[in-house]
mmCIF file of C-alpha atoms in Angstrom:
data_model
loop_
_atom_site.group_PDB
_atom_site.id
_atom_site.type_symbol
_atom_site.label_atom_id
_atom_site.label_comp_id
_atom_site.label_asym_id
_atom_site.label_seq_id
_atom_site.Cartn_x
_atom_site.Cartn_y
_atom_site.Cartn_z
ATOM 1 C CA UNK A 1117 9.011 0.800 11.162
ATOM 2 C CA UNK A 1118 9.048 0.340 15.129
ATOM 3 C CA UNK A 1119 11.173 -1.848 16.209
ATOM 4 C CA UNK A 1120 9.613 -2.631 19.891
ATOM 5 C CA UNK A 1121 5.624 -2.998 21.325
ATOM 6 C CA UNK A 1122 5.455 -5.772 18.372
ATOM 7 C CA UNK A 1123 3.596 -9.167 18.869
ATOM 8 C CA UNK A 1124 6.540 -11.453 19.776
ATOM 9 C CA UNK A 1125 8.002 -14.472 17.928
ATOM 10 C CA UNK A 1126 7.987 -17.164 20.524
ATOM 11 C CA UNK A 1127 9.243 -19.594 17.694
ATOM 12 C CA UNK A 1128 11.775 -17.732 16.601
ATOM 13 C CA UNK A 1129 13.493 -20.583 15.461
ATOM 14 C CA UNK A 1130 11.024 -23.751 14.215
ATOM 15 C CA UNK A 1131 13.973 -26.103 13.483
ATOM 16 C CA UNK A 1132 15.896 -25.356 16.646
ATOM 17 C CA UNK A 1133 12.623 -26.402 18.478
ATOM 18 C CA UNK A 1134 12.028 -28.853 16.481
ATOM 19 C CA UNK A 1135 15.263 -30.574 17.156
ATOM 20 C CA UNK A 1136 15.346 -29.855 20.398
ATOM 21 C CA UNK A 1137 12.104 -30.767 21.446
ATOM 22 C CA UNK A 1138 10.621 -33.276 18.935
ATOM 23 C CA UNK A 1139 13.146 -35.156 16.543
ATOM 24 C CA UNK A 1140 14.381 -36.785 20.031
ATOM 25 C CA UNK A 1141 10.735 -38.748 19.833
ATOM 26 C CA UNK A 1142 11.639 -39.928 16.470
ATOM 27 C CA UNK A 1143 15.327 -41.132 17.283
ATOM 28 C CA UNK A 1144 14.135 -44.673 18.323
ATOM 29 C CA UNK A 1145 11.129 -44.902 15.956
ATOM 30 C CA UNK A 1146 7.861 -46.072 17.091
ATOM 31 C CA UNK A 1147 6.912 -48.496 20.434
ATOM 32 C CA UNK A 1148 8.758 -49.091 23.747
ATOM 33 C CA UNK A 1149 12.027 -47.692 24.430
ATOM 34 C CA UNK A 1150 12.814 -50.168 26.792
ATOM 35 C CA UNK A 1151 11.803 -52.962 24.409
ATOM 36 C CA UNK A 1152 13.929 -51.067 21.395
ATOM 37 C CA UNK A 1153 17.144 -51.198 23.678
ATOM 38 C CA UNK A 1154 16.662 -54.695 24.237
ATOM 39 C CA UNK A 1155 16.573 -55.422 21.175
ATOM 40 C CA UNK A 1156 19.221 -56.666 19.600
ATOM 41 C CA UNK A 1157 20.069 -54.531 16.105
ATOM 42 C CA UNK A 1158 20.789 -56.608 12.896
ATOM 43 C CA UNK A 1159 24.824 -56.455 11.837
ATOM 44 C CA UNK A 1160 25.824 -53.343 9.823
ATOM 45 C CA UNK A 1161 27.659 -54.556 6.313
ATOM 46 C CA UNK A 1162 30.701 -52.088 5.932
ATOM 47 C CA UNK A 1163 29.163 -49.580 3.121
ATOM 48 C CA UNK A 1164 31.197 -46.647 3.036
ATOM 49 C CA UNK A 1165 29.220 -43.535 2.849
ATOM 50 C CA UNK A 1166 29.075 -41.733 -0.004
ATOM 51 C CA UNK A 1167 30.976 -38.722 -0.508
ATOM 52 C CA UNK A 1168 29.890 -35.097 0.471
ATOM 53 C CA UNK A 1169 29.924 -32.274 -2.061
ATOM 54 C CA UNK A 1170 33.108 -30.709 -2.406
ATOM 55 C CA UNK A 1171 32.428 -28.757 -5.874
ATOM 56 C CA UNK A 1172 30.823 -24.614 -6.306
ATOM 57 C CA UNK A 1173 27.646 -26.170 -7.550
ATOM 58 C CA UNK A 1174 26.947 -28.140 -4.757
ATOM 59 C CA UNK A 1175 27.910 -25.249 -2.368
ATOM 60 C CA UNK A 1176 25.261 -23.075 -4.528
ATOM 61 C CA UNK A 1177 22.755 -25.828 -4.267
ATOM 62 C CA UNK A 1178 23.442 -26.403 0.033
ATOM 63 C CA UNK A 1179 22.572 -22.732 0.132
ATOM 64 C CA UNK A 1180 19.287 -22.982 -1.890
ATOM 65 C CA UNK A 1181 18.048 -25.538 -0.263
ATOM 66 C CA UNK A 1182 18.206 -23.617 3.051
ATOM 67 C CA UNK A 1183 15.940 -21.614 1.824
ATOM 68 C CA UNK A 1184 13.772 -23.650 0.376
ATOM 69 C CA UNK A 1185 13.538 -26.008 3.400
ATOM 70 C CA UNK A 1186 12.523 -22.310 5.368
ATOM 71 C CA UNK A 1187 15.617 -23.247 7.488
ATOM 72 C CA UNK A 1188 16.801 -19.212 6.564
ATOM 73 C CA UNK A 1189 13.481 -17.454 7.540
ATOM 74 C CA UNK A 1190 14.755 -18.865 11.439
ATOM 75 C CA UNK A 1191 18.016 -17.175 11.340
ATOM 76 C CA UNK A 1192 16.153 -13.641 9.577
ATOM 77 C CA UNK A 1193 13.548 -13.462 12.401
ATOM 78 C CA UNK A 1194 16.455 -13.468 15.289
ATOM 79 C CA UNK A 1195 17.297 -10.231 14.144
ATOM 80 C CA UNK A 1196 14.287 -8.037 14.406
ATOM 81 C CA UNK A 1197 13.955 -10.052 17.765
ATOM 82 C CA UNK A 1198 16.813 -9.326 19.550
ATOM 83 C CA UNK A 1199 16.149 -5.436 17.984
ATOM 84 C CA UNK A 1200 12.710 -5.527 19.364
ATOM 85 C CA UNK A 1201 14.601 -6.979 22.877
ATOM 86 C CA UNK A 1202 16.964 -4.007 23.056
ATOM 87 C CA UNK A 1203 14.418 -1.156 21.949
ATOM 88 C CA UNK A 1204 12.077 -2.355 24.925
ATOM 89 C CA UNK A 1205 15.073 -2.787 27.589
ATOM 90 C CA UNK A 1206 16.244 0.883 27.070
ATOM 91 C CA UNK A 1207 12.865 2.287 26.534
ATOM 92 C CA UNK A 1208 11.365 1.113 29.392
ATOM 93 C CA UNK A 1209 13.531 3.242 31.772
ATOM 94 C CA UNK A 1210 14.104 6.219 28.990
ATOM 95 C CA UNK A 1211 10.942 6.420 27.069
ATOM 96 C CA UNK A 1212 12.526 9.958 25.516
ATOM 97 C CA UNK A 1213 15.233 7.293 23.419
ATOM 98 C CA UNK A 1214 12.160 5.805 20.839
ATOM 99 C CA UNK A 1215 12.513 8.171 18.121
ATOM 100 C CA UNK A 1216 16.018 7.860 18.371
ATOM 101 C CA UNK A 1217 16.371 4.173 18.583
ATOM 102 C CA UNK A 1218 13.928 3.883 16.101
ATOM 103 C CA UNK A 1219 16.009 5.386 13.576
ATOM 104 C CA UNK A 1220 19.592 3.820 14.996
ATOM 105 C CA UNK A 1221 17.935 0.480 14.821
ATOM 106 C CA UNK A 1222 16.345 1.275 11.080
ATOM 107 C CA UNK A 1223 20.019 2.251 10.056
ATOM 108 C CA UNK A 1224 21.543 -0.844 11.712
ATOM 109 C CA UNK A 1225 19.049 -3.542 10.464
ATOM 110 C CA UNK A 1226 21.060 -3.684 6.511
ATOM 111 C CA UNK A 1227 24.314 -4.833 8.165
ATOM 112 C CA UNK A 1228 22.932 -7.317 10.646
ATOM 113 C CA UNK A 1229 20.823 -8.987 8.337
ATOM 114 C CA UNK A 1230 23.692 -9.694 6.484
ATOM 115 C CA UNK A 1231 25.206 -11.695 9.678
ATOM 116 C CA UNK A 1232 21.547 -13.825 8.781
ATOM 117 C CA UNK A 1233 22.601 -14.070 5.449
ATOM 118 C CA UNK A 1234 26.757 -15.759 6.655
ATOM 119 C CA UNK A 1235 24.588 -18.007 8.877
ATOM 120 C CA UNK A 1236 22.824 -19.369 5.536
ATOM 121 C CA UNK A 1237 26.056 -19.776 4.655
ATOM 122 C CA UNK A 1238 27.485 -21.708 7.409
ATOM 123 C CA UNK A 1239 24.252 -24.002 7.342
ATOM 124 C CA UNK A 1240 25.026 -24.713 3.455
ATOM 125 C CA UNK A 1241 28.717 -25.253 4.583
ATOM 126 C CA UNK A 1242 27.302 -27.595 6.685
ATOM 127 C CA UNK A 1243 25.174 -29.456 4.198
ATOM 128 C CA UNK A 1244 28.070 -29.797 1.566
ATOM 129 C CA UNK A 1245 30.080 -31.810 4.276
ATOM 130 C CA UNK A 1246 27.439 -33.924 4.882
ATOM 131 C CA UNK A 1247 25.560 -34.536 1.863
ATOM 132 C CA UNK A 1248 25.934 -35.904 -1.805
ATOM 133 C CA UNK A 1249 24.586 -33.190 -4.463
ATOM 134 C CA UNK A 1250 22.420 -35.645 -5.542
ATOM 135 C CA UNK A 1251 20.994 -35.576 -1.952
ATOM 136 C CA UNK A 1252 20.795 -32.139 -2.154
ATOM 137 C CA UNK A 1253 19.016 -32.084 -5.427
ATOM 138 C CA UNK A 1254 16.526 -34.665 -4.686
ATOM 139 C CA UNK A 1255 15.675 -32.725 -1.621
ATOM 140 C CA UNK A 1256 15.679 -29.133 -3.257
ATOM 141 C CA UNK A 1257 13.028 -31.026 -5.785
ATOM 142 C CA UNK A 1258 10.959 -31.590 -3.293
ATOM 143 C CA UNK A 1259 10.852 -28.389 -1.415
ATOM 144 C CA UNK A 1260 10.465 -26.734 -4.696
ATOM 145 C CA UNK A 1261 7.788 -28.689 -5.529
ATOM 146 C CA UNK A 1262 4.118 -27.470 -4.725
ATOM 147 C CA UNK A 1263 4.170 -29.874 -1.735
ATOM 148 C CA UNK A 1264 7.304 -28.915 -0.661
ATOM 149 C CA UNK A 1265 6.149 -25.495 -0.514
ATOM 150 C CA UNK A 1266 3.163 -26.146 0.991
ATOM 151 C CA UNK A 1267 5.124 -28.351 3.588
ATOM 152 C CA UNK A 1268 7.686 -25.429 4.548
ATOM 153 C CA UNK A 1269 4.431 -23.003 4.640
ATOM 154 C CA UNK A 1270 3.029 -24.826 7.143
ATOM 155 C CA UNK A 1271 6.018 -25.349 9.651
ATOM 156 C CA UNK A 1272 5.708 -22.303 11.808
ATOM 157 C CA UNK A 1273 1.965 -23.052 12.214
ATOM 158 C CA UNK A 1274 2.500 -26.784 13.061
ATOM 159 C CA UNK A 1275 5.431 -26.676 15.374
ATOM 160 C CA UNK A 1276 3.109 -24.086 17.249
ATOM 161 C CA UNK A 1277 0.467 -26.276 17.561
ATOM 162 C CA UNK A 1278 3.321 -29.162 17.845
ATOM 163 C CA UNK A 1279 4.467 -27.630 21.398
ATOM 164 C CA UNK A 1280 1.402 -27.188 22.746
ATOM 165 C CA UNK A 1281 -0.036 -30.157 22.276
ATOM 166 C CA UNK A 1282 3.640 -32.149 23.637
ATOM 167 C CA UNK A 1283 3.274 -29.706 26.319
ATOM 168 C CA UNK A 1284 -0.209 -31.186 27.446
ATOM 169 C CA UNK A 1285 1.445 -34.935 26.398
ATOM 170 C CA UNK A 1286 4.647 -34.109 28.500
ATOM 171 C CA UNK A 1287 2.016 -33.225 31.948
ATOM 172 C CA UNK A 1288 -0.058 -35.967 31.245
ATOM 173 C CA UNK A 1289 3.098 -38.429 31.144
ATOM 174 C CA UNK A 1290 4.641 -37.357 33.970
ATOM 175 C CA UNK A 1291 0.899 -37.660 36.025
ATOM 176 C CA UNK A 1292 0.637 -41.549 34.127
ATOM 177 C CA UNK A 1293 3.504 -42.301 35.355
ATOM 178 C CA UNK A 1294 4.092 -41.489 39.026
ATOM 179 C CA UNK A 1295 1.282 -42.637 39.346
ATOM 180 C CA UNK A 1296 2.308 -45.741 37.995
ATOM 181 C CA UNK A 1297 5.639 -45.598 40.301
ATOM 182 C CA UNK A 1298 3.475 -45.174 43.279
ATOM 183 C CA UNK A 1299 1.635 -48.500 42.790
ATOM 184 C CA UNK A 1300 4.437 -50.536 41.763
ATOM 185 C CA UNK A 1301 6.217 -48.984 44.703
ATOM 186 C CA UNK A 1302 3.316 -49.979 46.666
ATOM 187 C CA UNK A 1303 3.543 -53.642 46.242
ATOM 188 C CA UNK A 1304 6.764 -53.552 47.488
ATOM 189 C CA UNK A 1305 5.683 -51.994 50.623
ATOM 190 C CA UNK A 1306 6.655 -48.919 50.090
ATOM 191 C CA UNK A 1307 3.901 -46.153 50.537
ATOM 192 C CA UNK A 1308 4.719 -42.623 49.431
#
């Protein structure tokens, strides 16, 4: 296996990009920002939250349903990336090291997908403190299910096609609305 002159990942990790770039559309829901914020929000009733998983079974069950979600295929890809990263830094300049590095980076790959595996285990760390294990098993249903599946299949493909078309979105915003500045502006006598 060569470790370098592979296609690269440019997702390498969907749900980092995901909440990076997209769950921030979703914070406020649907319609005008300004019109949300001005909104007044309906009083809370104190309902205490319930509590998080504290027990071995719902530590089991955190870590199973990262990978179900496909949450653990983002950590496993950064490590044949960053491989791929140092192969082609040092063979560019010393094209003699690729047999070499080939088999260093063969030998190395065990122990630092293991470092993948302790970040499955941080994320289900994560999800014990912050879930209910009935949470977690009402959302390890569905990712087991056939939908689910499906769903988690289709992640890398959509956030691809996700970007690119918020990438088009973002342009054609930022066009809308200086243009839109401009006029405004423009009645106020300012021309620019």
């Amino acid at each position: 296996m060569m470790f370098f002159n592979r296609r690269p990942h440019f997702l390498a990790s969907p749900f980092l990009v995901f909440a990076l770039v997209v769950s921030p559309l979703f914070m406020g829901g649907s319609g005008n920002a300004a019109a949300q914020q001005a909104a007044p929000l309906p009083p809370k009733t104190a309902q205490p939250a319930p509590a998080p998983s504290t027990s071995e079974t719902g530590l089991v069950m955190a870590r199973q349903l990262v990978v179900a979600s496909g949450m653990s295929r983002s950590f496993a890809v950064i490590i044949p990336q960053y491989m791929d990263q140092i192969a082609t830094a040092l063979t560019q300049t010393r094209p003699e090291l690729i047999r070499d590095l080939n088999d260093v980076m063969l030998d190395l790959k065990p122990e630092f997908d293991k470092q993948a595996d302790e970040m499955i285990d941080l994320a289900a760390h994560i999800y014990v403190r912050l879930l209910t294990e009935q949470d977690m098993k009402t959302a390890l249903a569905f990712y087991q299910s056939e939908s689910g599946r499906r769903f988690v299949e289709t992640q890398p493909v959509f956030l691809n096609e996700l970007l690119t078309a918020m990438q088009g979105w973002q342009s054609k915003i930022s066009t809308d609305m200086m243009t839109r500045v401009r006029v405004e502006m423009k009645k106020k006598g300012h021309d620019f």
